[in-house]
Amino acid sequence: MLLEIISEAVVGRGEVTVNWSHQVTAQGVSQVLGVRVGQATCALKHEGNGPQADITLEADLWCLGSGGTEVLHTSSHTVQEVSVSLRGTLVSDPSYHLRLVGTPRATGVHVEGETIHVDFSATVEVEARALTRYWVRAEDHVPEV
């Protein structure tokens, strides 16, 4: 005999690395000497087909130009869909939870004309929870006390 059990459970989990490019207009800059990524925030958005990571970060760019060295402050933002494979027999729509894993980082930078191109990368962890149905085997007899 089988017993039906309905309980909230984790029905999917995963880590996703999100990559994006950011552009800053800067006149007279010939080279970027360094990038420091500062404060970062991550929020969950529900648009489109699935959950999305909404990431905003602050960054300082140390630049070499005709007037010497200067620091440019910039803010970068991206929204990207993150997919999570769901398992089990779901009784309700899943709710998603998202968090940053570690600190976002700059993975590349170059100057093209009067535009600085900075590549960023951030890793997020996604967890899906939902009511799920599963079956367990019941004992055929009641133990004597």
mmCIF file of C-alpha atoms in Angstrom:
data_model
loop_
_atom_site.group_PDB
_atom_site.id
_atom_site.type_symbol
_atom_site.label_atom_id
_atom_site.label_comp_id
_atom_site.label_asym_id
_atom_site.label_seq_id
_atom_site.Cartn_x
_atom_site.Cartn_y
_atom_site.Cartn_z
ATOM 1 C CA MET A 1 0.000 0.000 0.000
ATOM 2 C CA LEU A 2 1.252 3.515 -0.836
ATOM 3 C CA LEU A 3 0.661 6.721 1.115
ATOM 4 C CA GLU A 4 0.502 10.071 -0.652
ATOM 5 C CA ILE A 5 2.514 12.854 0.996
ATOM 6 C CA ILE A 6 2.368 16.512 -0.049
ATOM 7 C CA SER A 7 5.073 18.765 1.366
ATOM 8 C CA GLU A 8 7.031 21.884 0.474
ATOM 9 C CA ALA A 9 10.466 20.905 -0.792
ATOM 10 C CA VAL A 10 13.425 22.141 -2.790
ATOM 11 C CA VAL A 11 12.606 21.095 -6.356
ATOM 12 C CA GLY A 12 15.582 22.675 -8.123
ATOM 13 C CA ARG A 13 18.912 24.283 -7.342
ATOM 14 C CA GLY A 14 21.857 25.554 -9.301
ATOM 15 C CA GLU A 15 24.654 28.055 -9.725
ATOM 16 C CA VAL A 16 24.830 30.243 -12.792
ATOM 17 C CA THR A 17 27.596 32.625 -13.856
ATOM 18 C CA VAL A 18 26.198 35.767 -15.454
ATOM 19 C CA ASN A 19 28.466 37.698 -17.872
ATOM 20 C CA TRP A 20 27.852 41.118 -19.375
ATOM 21 C CA SER A 21 29.641 44.094 -20.929
ATOM 22 C CA HIS A 22 29.439 47.695 -19.782
ATOM 23 C CA GLN A 23 30.457 50.806 -21.721
ATOM 24 C CA VAL A 24 31.675 54.147 -20.373
ATOM 25 C CA THR A 25 32.319 57.219 -22.515
ATOM 26 C CA ALA A 26 35.639 58.818 -21.578
ATOM 27 C CA GLN A 27 37.419 61.425 -23.697
ATOM 28 C CA GLY A 28 41.198 61.366 -23.809
ATOM 29 C CA VAL A 29 41.643 58.010 -22.058
ATOM 30 C CA SER A 30 44.349 55.890 -23.667
ATOM 31 C CA GLN A 31 44.552 53.013 -21.175
ATOM 32 C CA VAL A 32 42.758 51.552 -18.151
ATOM 33 C CA LEU A 33 45.257 50.755 -15.415
ATOM 34 C CA GLY A 34 42.873 48.912 -13.108
ATOM 35 C CA VAL A 35 39.272 48.196 -12.142
ATOM 36 C CA ARG A 36 37.925 47.933 -8.581
ATOM 37 C CA VAL A 37 34.460 46.436 -8.218
ATOM 38 C CA GLY A 38 32.653 47.871 -5.207
ATOM 39 C CA GLN A 39 29.191 47.377 -3.773
ATOM 40 C CA ALA A 40 26.919 44.929 -5.615
ATOM 41 C CA THR A 41 23.251 44.046 -5.215
ATOM 42 C CA CYS A 42 21.225 41.201 -6.633
ATOM 43 C CA ALA A 43 17.456 40.889 -6.775
ATOM 44 C CA LEU A 44 15.015 38.385 -8.226
ATOM 45 C CA LYS A 45 12.696 39.455 -11.042
ATOM 46 C CA HIS A 46 9.737 37.510 -12.432
ATOM 47 C CA GLU A 47 9.347 38.503 -16.062
ATOM 48 C CA GLY A 48 9.317 36.371 -19.160
ATOM 49 C CA ASN A 49 9.551 32.578 -18.977
ATOM 50 C CA GLY A 50 11.431 32.187 -15.721
ATOM 51 C CA PRO A 51 13.330 33.846 -12.899
ATOM 52 C CA GLN A 52 15.775 36.603 -13.724
ATOM 53 C CA ALA A 53 18.820 37.921 -11.873
ATOM 54 C CA ASP A 54 18.783 41.732 -11.599
ATOM 55 C CA ILE A 55 22.383 42.707 -10.761
ATOM 56 C CA THR A 56 23.726 46.209 -10.110
ATOM 57 C CA LEU A 57 27.310 47.011 -9.182
ATOM 58 C CA GLU A 58 29.555 50.016 -8.650
ATOM 59 C CA ALA A 59 33.071 50.141 -10.102
ATOM 60 C CA ASP A 60 36.038 52.522 -10.132
ATOM 61 C CA LEU A 61 38.245 52.636 -13.231
ATOM 62 C CA TRP A 62 41.825 53.948 -12.914
ATOM 63 C CA CYS A 63 42.508 55.530 -16.294
ATOM 64 C CA LEU A 64 45.581 57.011 -17.980
ATOM 65 C CA GLY A 65 44.903 59.933 -20.271
ATOM 66 C CA SER A 66 46.459 63.087 -21.657
ATOM 67 C CA GLY A 67 46.023 64.847 -18.284
ATOM 68 C CA GLY A 68 47.561 62.026 -16.235
ATOM 69 C CA THR A 69 45.802 59.462 -14.095
ATOM 70 C CA GLU A 70 42.142 59.861 -13.147
ATOM 71 C CA VAL A 71 39.526 57.676 -11.490
ATOM 72 C CA LEU A 72 36.152 57.245 -13.189
ATOM 73 C CA HIS A 73 33.232 55.994 -11.118
ATOM 74 C CA THR A 74 30.562 53.985 -12.949
ATOM 75 C CA SER A 75 27.488 51.924 -12.193
ATOM 76 C CA SER A 76 26.613 48.827 -14.230
ATOM 77 C CA HIS A 77 23.314 46.968 -14.404
ATOM 78 C CA THR A 78 22.140 43.770 -16.069
ATOM 79 C CA VAL A 79 19.036 41.596 -16.003
ATOM 80 C CA GLN A 80 19.469 38.040 -17.259
ATOM 81 C CA GLU A 81 17.306 34.944 -17.137
ATOM 82 C CA VAL A 82 18.578 32.090 -14.996
ATOM 83 C CA SER A 83 17.297 28.603 -15.652
ATOM 84 C CA VAL A 84 16.782 25.936 -13.021
ATOM 85 C CA SER A 85 15.793 22.360 -13.844
ATOM 86 C CA LEU A 86 12.776 21.358 -11.760
ATOM 87 C CA ARG A 87 12.358 17.836 -10.337
ATOM 88 C CA GLY A 88 9.437 16.011 -8.799
ATOM 89 C CA THR A 89 5.660 16.136 -9.147
ATOM 90 C CA LEU A 90 4.806 19.764 -8.436
ATOM 91 C CA VAL A 91 1.462 20.604 -6.835
ATOM 92 C CA SER A 92 2.057 24.396 -6.945
ATOM 93 C CA ASP A 93 4.094 26.888 -8.937
ATOM 94 C CA PRO A 94 7.660 27.146 -7.634
ATOM 95 C CA SER A 95 8.980 30.153 -5.730
ATOM 96 C CA TYR A 96 12.569 31.129 -6.475
ATOM 97 C CA HIS A 97 15.274 32.450 -4.168
ATOM 98 C CA LEU A 98 18.414 34.100 -5.523
ATOM 99 C CA ARG A 99 21.678 35.234 -3.946
ATOM 100 C CA LEU A 100 25.131 36.331 -5.036
ATOM 101 C CA VAL A 101 27.938 33.828 -4.501
ATOM 102 C CA GLY A 102 31.134 35.721 -3.757
ATOM 103 C CA THR A 103 31.914 39.125 -5.218
ATOM 104 C CA PRO A 104 31.310 40.128 -8.849
ATOM 105 C CA ARG A 105 34.513 40.733 -10.786
ATOM 106 C CA ALA A 106 35.842 42.519 -13.844
ATOM 107 C CA THR A 107 37.051 39.955 -16.387
ATOM 108 C CA GLY A 108 38.333 42.248 -19.111
ATOM 109 C CA VAL A 109 38.704 45.885 -20.139
ATOM 110 C CA HIS A 110 39.794 47.735 -23.264
ATOM 111 C CA VAL A 111 39.617 51.233 -24.734
ATOM 112 C CA GLU A 112 38.144 51.744 -28.176
ATOM 113 C CA GLY A 113 38.152 55.369 -29.339
ATOM 114 C CA GLU A 114 36.389 57.374 -26.627
ATOM 115 C CA THR A 115 34.636 54.352 -25.116
ATOM 116 C CA ILE A 116 35.847 52.066 -22.339
ATOM 117 C CA HIS A 117 34.471 48.517 -22.518
ATOM 118 C CA VAL A 118 34.449 46.576 -19.229
ATOM 119 C CA ASP A 119 33.370 42.928 -18.964
ATOM 120 C CA PHE A 120 31.834 41.824 -15.659
ATOM 121 C CA SER A 121 31.010 38.413 -14.253
ATOM 122 C CA ALA A 122 28.914 37.408 -11.226
ATOM 123 C CA THR A 123 27.859 34.017 -9.896
ATOM 124 C CA VAL A 124 24.371 33.578 -8.474
ATOM 125 C CA GLU A 125 22.792 30.660 -6.660
ATOM 126 C CA VAL A 126 19.155 29.883 -7.466
ATOM 127 C CA GLU A 127 16.841 27.682 -5.406
ATOM 128 C CA ALA A 128 13.286 26.673 -6.372
ATOM 129 C CA ARG A 129 10.768 25.558 -3.716
ATOM 130 C CA ALA A 130 7.249 24.228 -4.281
ATOM 131 C CA LEU A 131 4.594 21.930 -2.892
ATOM 132 C CA THR A 132 5.381 18.511 -4.258
ATOM 133 C CA ARG A 133 3.693 15.118 -4.174
ATOM 134 C CA TYR A 134 5.475 11.879 -3.485
ATOM 135 C CA TRP A 135 4.489 8.369 -2.500
ATOM 136 C CA VAL A 136 5.911 6.190 0.261
ATOM 137 C CA ARG A 137 5.375 2.539 0.949
ATOM 138 C CA ALA A 138 3.135 1.926 3.988
ATOM 139 C CA GLU A 139 3.479 -1.069 6.258
ATOM 140 C CA ASP A 140 0.983 -3.813 5.416
ATOM 141 C CA HIS A 141 0.450 -4.660 9.060
ATOM 142 C CA VAL A 142 0.349 -2.736 12.313
ATOM 143 C CA PRO A 143 3.060 -3.795 14.792
ATOM 144 C CA GLU A 144 1.827 -5.263 18.073
ATOM 145 C CA VAL A 145 2.469 -3.244 21.195
#
